[in-house]
Short mmCIF file of C-alpha atoms in Angstrom, two decimals:
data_model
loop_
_atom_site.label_atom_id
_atom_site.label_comp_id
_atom_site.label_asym_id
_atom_site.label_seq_id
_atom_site.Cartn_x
_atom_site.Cartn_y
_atom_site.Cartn_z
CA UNK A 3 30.80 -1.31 5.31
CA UNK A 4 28.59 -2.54 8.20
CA UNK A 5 25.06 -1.86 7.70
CA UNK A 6 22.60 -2.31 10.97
CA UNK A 7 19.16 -1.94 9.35
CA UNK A 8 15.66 -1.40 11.30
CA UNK A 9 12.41 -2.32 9.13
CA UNK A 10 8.88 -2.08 11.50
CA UNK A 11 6.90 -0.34 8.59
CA UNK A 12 3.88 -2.42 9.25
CA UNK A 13 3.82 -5.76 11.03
CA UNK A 14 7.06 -7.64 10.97
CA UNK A 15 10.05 -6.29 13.67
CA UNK A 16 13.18 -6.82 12.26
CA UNK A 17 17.15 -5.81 12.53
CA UNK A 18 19.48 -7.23 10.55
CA UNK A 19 23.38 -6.93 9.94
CA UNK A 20 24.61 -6.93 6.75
CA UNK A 21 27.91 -6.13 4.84
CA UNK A 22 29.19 -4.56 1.64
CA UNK A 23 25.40 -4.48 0.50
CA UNK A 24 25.56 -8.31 -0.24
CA UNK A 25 26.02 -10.24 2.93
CA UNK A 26 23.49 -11.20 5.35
CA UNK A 27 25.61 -11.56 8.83
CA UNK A 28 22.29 -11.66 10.83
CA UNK A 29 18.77 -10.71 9.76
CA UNK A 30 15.83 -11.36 12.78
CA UNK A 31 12.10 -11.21 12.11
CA UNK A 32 9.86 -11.16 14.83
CA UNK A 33 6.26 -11.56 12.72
CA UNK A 34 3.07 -10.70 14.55
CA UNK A 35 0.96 -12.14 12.19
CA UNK A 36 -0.58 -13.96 14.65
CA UNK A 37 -2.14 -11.58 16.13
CA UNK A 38 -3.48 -9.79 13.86
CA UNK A 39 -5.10 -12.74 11.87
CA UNK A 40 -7.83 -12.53 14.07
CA UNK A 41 -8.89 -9.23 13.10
CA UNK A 42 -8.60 -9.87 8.91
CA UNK A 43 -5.70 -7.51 8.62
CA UNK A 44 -3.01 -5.41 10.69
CA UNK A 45 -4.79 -3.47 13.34
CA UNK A 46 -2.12 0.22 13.54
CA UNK A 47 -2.28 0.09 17.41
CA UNK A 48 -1.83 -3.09 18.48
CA UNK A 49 1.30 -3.45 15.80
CA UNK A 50 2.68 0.01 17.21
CA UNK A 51 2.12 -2.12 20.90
CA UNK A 52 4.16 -5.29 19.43
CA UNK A 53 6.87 -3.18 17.48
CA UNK A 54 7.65 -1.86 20.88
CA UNK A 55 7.38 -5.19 23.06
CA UNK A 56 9.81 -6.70 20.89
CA UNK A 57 12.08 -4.28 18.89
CA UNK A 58 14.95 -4.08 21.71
CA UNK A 59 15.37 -7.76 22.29
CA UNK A 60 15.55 -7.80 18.13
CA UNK A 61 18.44 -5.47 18.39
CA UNK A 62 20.12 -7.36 20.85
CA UNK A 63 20.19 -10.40 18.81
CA UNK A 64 20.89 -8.78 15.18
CA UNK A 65 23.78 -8.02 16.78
CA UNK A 66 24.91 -11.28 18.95
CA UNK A 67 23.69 -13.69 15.77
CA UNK A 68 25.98 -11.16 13.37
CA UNK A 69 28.80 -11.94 16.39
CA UNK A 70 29.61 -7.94 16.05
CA UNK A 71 29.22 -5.00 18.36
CA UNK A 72 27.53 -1.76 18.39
CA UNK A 73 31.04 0.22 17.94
CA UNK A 74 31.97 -2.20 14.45
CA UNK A 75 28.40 -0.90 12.97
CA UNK A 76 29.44 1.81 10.13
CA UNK A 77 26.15 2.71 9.33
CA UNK A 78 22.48 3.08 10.71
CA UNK A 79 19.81 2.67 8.25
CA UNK A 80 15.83 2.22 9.09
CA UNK A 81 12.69 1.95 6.92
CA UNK A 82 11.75 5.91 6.66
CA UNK A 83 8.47 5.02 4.77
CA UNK A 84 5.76 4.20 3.11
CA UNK A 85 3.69 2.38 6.17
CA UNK A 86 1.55 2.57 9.08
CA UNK A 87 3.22 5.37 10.78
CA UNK A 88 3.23 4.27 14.14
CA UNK A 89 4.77 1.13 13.47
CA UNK A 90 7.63 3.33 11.62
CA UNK A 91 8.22 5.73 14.31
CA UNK A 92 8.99 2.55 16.66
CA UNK A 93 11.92 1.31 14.32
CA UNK A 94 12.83 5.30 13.34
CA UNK A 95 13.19 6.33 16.98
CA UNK A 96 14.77 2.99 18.12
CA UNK A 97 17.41 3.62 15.57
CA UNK A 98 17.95 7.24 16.14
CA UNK A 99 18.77 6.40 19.71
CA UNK A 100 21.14 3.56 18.53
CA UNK A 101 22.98 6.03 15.94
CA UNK A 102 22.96 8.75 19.03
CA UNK A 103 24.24 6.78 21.89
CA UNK A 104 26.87 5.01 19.77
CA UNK A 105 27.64 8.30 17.39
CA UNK A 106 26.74 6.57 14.06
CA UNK A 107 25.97 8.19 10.76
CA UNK A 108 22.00 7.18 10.04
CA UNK A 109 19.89 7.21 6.27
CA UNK A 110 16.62 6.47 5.87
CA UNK A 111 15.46 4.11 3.11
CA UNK A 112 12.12 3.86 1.18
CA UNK A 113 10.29 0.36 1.91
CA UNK A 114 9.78 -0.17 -1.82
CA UNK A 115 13.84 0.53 -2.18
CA UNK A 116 14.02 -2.05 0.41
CA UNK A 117 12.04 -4.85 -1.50
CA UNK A 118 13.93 -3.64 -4.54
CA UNK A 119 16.76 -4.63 -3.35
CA UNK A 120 16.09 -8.02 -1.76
CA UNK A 121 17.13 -9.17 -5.41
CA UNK A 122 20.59 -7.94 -4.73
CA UNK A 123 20.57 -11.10 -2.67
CA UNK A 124 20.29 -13.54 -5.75
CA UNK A 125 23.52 -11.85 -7.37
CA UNK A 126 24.60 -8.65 -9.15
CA UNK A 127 21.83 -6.53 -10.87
CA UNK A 128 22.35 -5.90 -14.76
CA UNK A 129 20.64 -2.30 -16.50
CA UNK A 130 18.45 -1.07 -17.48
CA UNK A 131 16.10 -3.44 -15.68
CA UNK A 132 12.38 -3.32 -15.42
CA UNK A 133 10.84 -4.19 -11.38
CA UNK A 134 7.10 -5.13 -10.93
CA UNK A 135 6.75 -4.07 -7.20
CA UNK A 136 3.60 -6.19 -5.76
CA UNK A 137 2.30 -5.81 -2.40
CA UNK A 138 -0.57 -5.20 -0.24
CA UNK A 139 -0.08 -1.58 -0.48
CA UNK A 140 1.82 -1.41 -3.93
CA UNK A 141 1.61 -2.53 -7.20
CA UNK A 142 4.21 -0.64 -9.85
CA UNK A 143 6.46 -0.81 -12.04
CA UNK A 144 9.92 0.85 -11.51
CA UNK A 145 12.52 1.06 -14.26
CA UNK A 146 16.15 1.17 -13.31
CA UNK A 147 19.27 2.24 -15.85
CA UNK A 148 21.75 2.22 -12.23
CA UNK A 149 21.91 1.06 -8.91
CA UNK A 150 19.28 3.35 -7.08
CA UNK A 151 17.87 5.37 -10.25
CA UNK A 152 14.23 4.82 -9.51
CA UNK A 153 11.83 6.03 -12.67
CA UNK A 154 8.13 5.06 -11.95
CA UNK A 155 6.79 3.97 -15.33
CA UNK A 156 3.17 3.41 -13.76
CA UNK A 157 1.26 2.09 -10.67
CA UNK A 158 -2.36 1.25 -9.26
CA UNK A 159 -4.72 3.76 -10.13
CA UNK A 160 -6.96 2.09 -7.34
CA UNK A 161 -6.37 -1.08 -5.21
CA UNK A 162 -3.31 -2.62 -4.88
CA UNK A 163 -3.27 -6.62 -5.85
CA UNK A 164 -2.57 -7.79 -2.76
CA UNK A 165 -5.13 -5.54 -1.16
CA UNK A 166 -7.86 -7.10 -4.08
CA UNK A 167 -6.30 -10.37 -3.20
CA UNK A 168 -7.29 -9.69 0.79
CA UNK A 169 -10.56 -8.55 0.26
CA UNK A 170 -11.70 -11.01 -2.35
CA UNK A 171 -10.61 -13.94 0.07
CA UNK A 172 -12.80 -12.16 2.51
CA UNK A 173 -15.55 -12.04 0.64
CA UNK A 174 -14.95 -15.95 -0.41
CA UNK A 175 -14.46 -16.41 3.41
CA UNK A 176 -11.37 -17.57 3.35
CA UNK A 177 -8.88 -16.27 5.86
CA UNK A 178 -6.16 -13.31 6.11
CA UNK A 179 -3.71 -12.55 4.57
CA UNK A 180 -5.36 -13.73 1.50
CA UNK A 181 -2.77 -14.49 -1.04
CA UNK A 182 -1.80 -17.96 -0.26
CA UNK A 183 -5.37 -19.37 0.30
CA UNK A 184 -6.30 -17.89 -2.76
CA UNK A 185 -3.00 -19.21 -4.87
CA UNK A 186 -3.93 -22.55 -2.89
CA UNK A 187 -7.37 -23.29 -4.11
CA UNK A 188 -6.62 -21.57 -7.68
CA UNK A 189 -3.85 -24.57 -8.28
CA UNK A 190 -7.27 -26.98 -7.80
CA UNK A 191 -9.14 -25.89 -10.63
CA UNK A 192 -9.69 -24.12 -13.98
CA UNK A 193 -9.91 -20.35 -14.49
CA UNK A 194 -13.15 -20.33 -16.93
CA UNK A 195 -14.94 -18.16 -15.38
CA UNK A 196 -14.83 -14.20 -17.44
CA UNK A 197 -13.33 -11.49 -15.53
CA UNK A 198 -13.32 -8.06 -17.13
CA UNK A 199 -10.04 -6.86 -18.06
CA UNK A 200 -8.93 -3.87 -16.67
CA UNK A 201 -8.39 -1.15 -19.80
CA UNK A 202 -6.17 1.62 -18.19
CA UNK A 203 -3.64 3.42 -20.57
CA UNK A 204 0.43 2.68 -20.08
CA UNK A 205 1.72 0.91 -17.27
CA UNK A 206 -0.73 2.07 -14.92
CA UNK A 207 -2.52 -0.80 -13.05
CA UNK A 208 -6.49 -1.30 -12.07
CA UNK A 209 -7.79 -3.68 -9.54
CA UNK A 210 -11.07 -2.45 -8.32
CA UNK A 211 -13.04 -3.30 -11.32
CA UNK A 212 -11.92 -6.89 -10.95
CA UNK A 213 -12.48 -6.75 -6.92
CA UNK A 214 -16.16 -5.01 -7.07
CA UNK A 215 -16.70 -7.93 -10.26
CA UNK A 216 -15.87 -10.58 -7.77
CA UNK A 217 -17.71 -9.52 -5.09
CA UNK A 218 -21.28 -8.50 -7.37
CA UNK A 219 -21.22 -12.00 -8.77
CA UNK A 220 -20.99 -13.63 -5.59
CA UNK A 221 -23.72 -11.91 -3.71
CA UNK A 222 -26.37 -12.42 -6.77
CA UNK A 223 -25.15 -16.05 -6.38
CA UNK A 224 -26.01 -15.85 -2.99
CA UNK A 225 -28.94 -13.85 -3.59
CA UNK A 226 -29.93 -16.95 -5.66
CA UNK A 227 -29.14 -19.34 -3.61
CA UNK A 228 -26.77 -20.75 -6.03
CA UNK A 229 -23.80 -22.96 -5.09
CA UNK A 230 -20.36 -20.92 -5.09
CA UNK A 231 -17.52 -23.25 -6.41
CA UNK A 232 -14.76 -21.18 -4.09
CA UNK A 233 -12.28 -22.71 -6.50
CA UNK A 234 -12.89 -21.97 -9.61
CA UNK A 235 -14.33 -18.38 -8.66
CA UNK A 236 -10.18 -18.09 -6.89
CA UNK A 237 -8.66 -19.82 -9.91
CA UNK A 238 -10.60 -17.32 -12.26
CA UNK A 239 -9.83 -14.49 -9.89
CA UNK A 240 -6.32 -15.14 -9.62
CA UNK A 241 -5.70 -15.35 -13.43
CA UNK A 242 -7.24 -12.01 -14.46
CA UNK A 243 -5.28 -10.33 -11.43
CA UNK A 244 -1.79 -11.84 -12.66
CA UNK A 245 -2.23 -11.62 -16.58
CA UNK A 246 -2.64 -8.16 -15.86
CA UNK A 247 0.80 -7.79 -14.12
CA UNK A 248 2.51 -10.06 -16.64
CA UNK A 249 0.77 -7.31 -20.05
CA UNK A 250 2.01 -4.91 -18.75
CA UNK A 251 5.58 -5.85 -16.68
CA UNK A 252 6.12 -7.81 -20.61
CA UNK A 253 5.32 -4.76 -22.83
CA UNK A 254 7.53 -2.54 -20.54
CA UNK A 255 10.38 -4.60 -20.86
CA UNK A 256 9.83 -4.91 -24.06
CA UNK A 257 9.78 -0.82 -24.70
CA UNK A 258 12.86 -0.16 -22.71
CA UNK A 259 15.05 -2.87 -23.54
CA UNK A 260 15.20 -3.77 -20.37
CA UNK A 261 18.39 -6.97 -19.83
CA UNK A 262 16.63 -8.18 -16.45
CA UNK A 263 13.00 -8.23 -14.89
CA UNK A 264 12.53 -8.22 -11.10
CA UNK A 265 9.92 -9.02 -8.88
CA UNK A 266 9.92 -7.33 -5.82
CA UNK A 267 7.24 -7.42 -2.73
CA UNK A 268 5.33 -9.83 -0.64
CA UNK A 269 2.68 -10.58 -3.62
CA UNK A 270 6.37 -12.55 -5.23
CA UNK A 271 5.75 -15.12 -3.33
CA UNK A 272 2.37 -16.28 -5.37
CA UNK A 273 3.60 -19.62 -6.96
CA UNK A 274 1.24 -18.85 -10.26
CA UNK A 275 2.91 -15.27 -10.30
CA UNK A 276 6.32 -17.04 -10.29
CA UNK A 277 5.45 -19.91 -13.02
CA UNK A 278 3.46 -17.24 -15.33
CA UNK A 279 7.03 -14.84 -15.08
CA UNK A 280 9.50 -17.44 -15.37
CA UNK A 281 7.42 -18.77 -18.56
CA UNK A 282 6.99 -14.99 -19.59
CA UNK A 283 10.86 -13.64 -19.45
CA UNK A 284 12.86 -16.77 -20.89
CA UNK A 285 14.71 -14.05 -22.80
CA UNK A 286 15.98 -11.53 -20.14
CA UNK A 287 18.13 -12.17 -16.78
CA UNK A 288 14.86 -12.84 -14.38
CA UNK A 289 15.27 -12.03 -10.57
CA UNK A 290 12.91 -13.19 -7.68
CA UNK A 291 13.83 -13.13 -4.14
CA UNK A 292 13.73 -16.10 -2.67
CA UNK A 293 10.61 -16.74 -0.02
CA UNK A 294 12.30 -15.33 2.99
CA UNK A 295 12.90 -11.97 1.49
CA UNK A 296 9.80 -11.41 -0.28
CA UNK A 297 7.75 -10.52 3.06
CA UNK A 298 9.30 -7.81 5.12
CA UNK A 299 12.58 -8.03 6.78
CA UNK A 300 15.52 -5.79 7.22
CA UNK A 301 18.45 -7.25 5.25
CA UNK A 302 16.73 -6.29 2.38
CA UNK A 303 17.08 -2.22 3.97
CA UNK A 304 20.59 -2.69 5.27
CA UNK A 305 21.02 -3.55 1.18
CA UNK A 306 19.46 -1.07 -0.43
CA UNK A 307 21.12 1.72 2.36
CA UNK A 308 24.50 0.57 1.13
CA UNK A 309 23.54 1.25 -1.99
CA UNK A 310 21.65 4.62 -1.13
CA UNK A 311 24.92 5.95 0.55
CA UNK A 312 27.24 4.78 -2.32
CA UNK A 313 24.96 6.88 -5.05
CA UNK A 314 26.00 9.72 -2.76
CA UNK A 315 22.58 10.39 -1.10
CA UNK A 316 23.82 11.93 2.57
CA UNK A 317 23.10 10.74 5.70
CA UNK A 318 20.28 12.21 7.84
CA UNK A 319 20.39 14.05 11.06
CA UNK A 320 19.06 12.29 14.11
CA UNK A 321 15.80 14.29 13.51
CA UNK A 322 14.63 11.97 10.68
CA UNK A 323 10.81 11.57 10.74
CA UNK A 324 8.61 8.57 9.34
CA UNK A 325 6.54 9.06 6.46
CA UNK A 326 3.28 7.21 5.45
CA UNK A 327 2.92 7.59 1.93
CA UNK A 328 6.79 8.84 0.56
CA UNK A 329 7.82 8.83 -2.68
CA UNK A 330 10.32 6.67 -4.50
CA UNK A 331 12.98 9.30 -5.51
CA UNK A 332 16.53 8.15 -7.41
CA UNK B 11 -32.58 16.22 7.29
CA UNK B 12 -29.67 14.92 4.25
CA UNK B 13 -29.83 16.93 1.25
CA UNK B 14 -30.01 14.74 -1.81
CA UNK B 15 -27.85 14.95 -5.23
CA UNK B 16 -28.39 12.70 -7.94
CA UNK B 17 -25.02 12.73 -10.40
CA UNK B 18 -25.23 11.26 -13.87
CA UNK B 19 -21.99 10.90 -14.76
CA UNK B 20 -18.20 10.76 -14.20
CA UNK B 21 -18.10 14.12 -15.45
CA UNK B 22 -20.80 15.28 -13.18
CA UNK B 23 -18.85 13.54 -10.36
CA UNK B 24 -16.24 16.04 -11.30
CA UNK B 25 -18.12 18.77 -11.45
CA UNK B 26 -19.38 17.98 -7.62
CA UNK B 27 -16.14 17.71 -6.00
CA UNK B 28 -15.09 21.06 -7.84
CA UNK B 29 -17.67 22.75 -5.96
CA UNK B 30 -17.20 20.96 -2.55
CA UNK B 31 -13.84 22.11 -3.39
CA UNK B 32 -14.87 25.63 -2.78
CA UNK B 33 -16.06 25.17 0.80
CA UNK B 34 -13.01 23.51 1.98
CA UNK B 35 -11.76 25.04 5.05
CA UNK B 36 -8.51 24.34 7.45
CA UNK B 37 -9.95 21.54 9.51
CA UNK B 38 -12.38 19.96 7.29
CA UNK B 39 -13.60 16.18 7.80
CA UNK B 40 -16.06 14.74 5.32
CA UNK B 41 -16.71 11.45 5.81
CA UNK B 42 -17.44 8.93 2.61
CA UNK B 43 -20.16 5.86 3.06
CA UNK B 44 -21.14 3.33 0.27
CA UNK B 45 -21.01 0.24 -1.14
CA UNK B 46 -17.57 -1.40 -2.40
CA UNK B 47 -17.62 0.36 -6.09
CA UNK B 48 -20.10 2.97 -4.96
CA UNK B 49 -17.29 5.46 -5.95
CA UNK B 50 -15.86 6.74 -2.90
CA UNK B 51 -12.55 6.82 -3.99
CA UNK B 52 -13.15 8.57 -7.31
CA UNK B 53 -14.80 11.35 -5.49
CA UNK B 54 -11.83 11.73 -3.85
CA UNK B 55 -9.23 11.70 -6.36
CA UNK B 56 -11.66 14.34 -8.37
CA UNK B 57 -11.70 16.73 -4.57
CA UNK B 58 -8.07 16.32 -4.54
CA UNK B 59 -7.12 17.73 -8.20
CA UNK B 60 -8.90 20.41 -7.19
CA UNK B 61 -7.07 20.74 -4.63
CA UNK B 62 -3.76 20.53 -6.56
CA UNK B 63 -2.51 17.33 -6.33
CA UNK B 64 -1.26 16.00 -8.99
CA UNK B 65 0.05 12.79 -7.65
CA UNK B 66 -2.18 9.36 -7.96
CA UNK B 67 -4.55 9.46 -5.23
CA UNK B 68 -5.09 5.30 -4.59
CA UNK B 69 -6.20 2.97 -2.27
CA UNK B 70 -4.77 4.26 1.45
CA UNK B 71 -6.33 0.96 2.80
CA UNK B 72 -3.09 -0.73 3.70
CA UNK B 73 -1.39 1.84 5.44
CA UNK B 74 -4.85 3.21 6.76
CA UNK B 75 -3.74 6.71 5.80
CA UNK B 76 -2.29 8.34 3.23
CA UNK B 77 -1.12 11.95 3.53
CA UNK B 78 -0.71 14.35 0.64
CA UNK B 79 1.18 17.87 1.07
CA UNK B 80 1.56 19.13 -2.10
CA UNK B 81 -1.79 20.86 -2.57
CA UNK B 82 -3.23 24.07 -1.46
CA UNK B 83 -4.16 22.22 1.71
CA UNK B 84 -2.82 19.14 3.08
CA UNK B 85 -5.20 16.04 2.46
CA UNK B 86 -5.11 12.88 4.64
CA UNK B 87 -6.88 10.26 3.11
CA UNK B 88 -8.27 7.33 4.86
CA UNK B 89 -9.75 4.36 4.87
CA UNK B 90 -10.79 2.26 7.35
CA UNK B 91 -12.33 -0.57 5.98
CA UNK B 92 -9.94 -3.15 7.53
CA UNK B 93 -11.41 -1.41 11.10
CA UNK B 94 -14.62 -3.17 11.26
CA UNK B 95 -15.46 -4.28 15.35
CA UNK B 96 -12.58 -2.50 16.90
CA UNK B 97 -13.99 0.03 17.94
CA UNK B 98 -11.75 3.16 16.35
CA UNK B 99 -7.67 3.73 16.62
CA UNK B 100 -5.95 6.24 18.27
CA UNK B 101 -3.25 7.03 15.75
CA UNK B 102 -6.14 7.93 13.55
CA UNK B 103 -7.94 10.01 16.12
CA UNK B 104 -5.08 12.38 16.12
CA UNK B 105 -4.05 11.95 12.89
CA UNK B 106 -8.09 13.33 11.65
CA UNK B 107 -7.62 15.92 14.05
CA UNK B 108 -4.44 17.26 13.02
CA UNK B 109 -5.29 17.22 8.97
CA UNK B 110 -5.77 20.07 7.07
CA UNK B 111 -8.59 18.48 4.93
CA UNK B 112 -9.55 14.72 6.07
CA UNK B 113 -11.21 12.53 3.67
CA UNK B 114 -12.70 8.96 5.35
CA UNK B 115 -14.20 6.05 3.55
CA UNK B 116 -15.99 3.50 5.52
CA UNK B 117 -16.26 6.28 8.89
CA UNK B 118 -18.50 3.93 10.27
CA UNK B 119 -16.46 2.35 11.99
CA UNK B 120 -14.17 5.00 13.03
CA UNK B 121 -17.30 6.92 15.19
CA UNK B 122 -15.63 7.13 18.46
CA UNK B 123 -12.81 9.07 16.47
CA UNK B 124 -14.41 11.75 14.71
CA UNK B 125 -15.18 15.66 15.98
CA UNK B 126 -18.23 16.90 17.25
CA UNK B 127 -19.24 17.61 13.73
CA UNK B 128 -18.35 16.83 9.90
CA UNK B 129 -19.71 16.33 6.68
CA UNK B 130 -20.93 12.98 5.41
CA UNK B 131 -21.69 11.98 1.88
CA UNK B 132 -23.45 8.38 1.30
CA UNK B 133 -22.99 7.69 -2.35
CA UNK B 134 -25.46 5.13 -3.87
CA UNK B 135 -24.85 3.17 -7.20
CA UNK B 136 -27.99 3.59 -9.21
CA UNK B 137 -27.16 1.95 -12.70
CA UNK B 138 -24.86 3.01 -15.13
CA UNK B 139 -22.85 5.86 -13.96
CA UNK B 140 -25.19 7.50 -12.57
CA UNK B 141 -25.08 7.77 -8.51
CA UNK B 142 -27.35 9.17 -5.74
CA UNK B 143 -25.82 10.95 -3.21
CA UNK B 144 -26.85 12.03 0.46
CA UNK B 145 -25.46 14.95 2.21
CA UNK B 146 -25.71 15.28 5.77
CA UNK B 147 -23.88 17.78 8.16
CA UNK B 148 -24.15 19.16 11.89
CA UNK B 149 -22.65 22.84 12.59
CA UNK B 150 -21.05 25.22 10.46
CA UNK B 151 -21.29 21.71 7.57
CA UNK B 152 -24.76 22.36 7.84
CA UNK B 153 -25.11 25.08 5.94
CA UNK B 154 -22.72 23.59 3.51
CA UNK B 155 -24.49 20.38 2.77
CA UNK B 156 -28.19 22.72 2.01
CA UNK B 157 -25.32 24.77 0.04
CA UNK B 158 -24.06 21.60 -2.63
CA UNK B 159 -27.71 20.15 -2.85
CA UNK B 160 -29.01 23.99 -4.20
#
């Protein structure tokens, strides 16, 4: 089965071809990162703006790159939701019109199925697996006993880690997106400095009691007059936000017997996220997308869609809308 | 002339929004101001169990916007901290002006896209739990705002 897959849920316009849910024949990004670094974080209208500057020219060479055309495509599939939801309608209405004019059957996939499956890249999945889902907008943890059996064990109660990543690198003044400054600087020095540990029940996460901690102790240092070592204060930062993900993502794999852990997300891409897991789960299968697929992109959509379809969800009619918060349903 | 509520705990936090829940109306916009950790959030997560959502109510600040239909009335919760300097969006304009019940934290700098009128509630940290709260509302919120601080 040929999958053409639309993802434009926030920033990044991308089509990709793929096949049989594990083969990449083409997969384009067009980032806009760029421009929206001046502004410390995606601005909704000038990505809805970009999304539609660039998403047909995308198309066109998804489909030259995958060396296919529009009538071999068996399958339509576009990022339905969670995101900014005029950046979805671009890719959703761009991909209704493909499905139309060429009379293709069309799904829509949830972003966080999408990341999921980026790890179907690496090689076959093995359940019941455990997936720690880490983004700017997410952090969760999804259990899985079959391919596209989604059981949310917990999630953020407040700020996502990547969001607490963005704002404390803000507040540091370093730049946007925040994450790899941050993971950067941490690698130069020691954690020493006390965070509070967040103390919520389960698998549910907490990350504004760490952010607002940050943020108070820097502006009495300030206040002082004091010197802020931006190192250290990132290095201690960054240690309290990950320990947090590795408690809990260890004591749920622990609980449900999981036989692999996944990371999923663009927050996968911290190195000390990827040394602290791969020290963490020496005793289960381990999966982490490799760089390319951590951010977004839509290979990782055409893969989950194949899935999607094969679990027997149906296809949608062409009036499919875009959602901005959806929920992850098996 | 803001009305002013001074609320001790998380409990009487809770208590608050239950009330506020009472004057909700198709329509409604209050708008949230405070400090990071001032407790914006958790006023909202305690207005929307009133409302009857049970789902977690978290941080909309990535997407902007997060909109929840499973209640008694819709809620569209946003936050618009990531707008500082630009000057408003349209997407939220119309997305505020089509919501059953609109919550928005840092509306400061989402002026230009407000109605005429709304409620606003500054929250203040003042030690401990306990938080001081300022209610301010033009039009039919007026009455409202003189309505919580009684």
């Amino acid at each position: 089965m040929i999958v053409l897959a639309v993802e434009t849920s926030c920033d990044e316009t991308s089509v990709s071809v793929t096949q049989n849910g594990e083969t990449i024949l083409s997969n384009i990004v067009l980032s806009q990162i760029d421009i929206h670094q001046a502004f410390g974080g995606v601005v909704p209208e000038i990505a809805s703006r970009e999304h539609v500057k660039g998403i047909t020219i995308v198309f066109k060479e998804a489909l030259e790159s995958a060396g296919i055309k529009a009538e071999d495509v068996d399958l339509v599939a576009v990022t339905q939701g969670p995101g900014l939801i005029g950046s979805l309608l671009i890719g959703i209405n761009a991909a209704k019109a493909f499905a139309f004019a060429h009379q293709k059957p069309l799904v829509g996939v949830h972003h966080i199925a999408g990341h999921i499956y980026a790890n179907r890249l690496v090689g076959p999945m093995q359940f019941p697996l455990v997936c720690l889902v880490v983004s700017g907008g997410h952090t969760e943890l999804i259990l899985m006993r079959g391919h596209y059996q989604f059981e949310k064990l917990g999630e953020t109660q407040d700020d996502a880690v990547g969001e607490a990543y963005d704002k404390v690198a803000r507040v540091l003044g370093l730049g946007y997106p925040g994450g790899p400054e941050i993971d950067a600087l941490a690698a130069t020095a020691s954690p020493d400095i006390p965070m509070p540990v967040s103390m919520m029940d389960g698998y549910d996460f907490s990350y504004s009691g760490l952010k607002s901690h940050v943020i108070n102790l820097l502006n009495q240092k300030r206040m002082k007059g004091e010197a802020i070592d931006v190192a250290r204060l990132s290095a201690s930062f960054q240690h309290a936000a990950i320990e947090q993900l590795i408690i809990k993502s260890r004591a749920a794999v622990d609980a449900y017997g999981a036989k692999m852990f996944m990371v999923a997300g663009g927050v996968a891409a911290n190195k000390h996220l990827r040394q602290r897991v791969e020290r963490t789960f020496t005793d289960v299968a381990l999966r982490i997308p490799p760089f390319a697929y951590c951010t977004d992109n839509a290979a990782m959509i055409g893969i989950a869609a194949h899935y999607q379809v094969q679990a027997g969800h149906s296809t949608e009619s062409y009036a499919l809308k875009g959602h901005s918060r959806l929920k992850l349903t098996p | 002339m803001a009305i002013h509520v001074s609320i001790e705990n998380l409990a009487a936090m809770q208590h608050f929004a239950k009330q506020l829940s009472t004057y909700l109306f198709p329509g409604f916009v209050l708008c949230l101001s405070g400090d990071l950790g001032a407790g914006k959030t958790t006023l909202t997560q305690f207005l929307g169990r009133e409302m009857g959502i049970e789902a977690t109510i978290n941080s909309p600040t990535f997407t902007l916007m997060k909109t929840y239909d499973e209640g008694h009335l819709e809620l569209v919760h946003i936050d618009a901290y990531r707008l500082e300097n630009m000057g408003g969006d349209a997407s939220l304009e119309e997305a505020i002006s089509q919501a059953e019940v609109a919550v928005i934290e840092w509306y400061e700098h989402l002026l230009d896209n407000l109605p005429e009128t709304y409620l606003t509630i500054h929250l203040r940290h003042d030690g401990g739990e306990r938080r001081l709260l300022s209610i301010e509302g033009g039009g039919r919120y007026a009455a409202i705002a003189e309505a919580l601080g009684a």
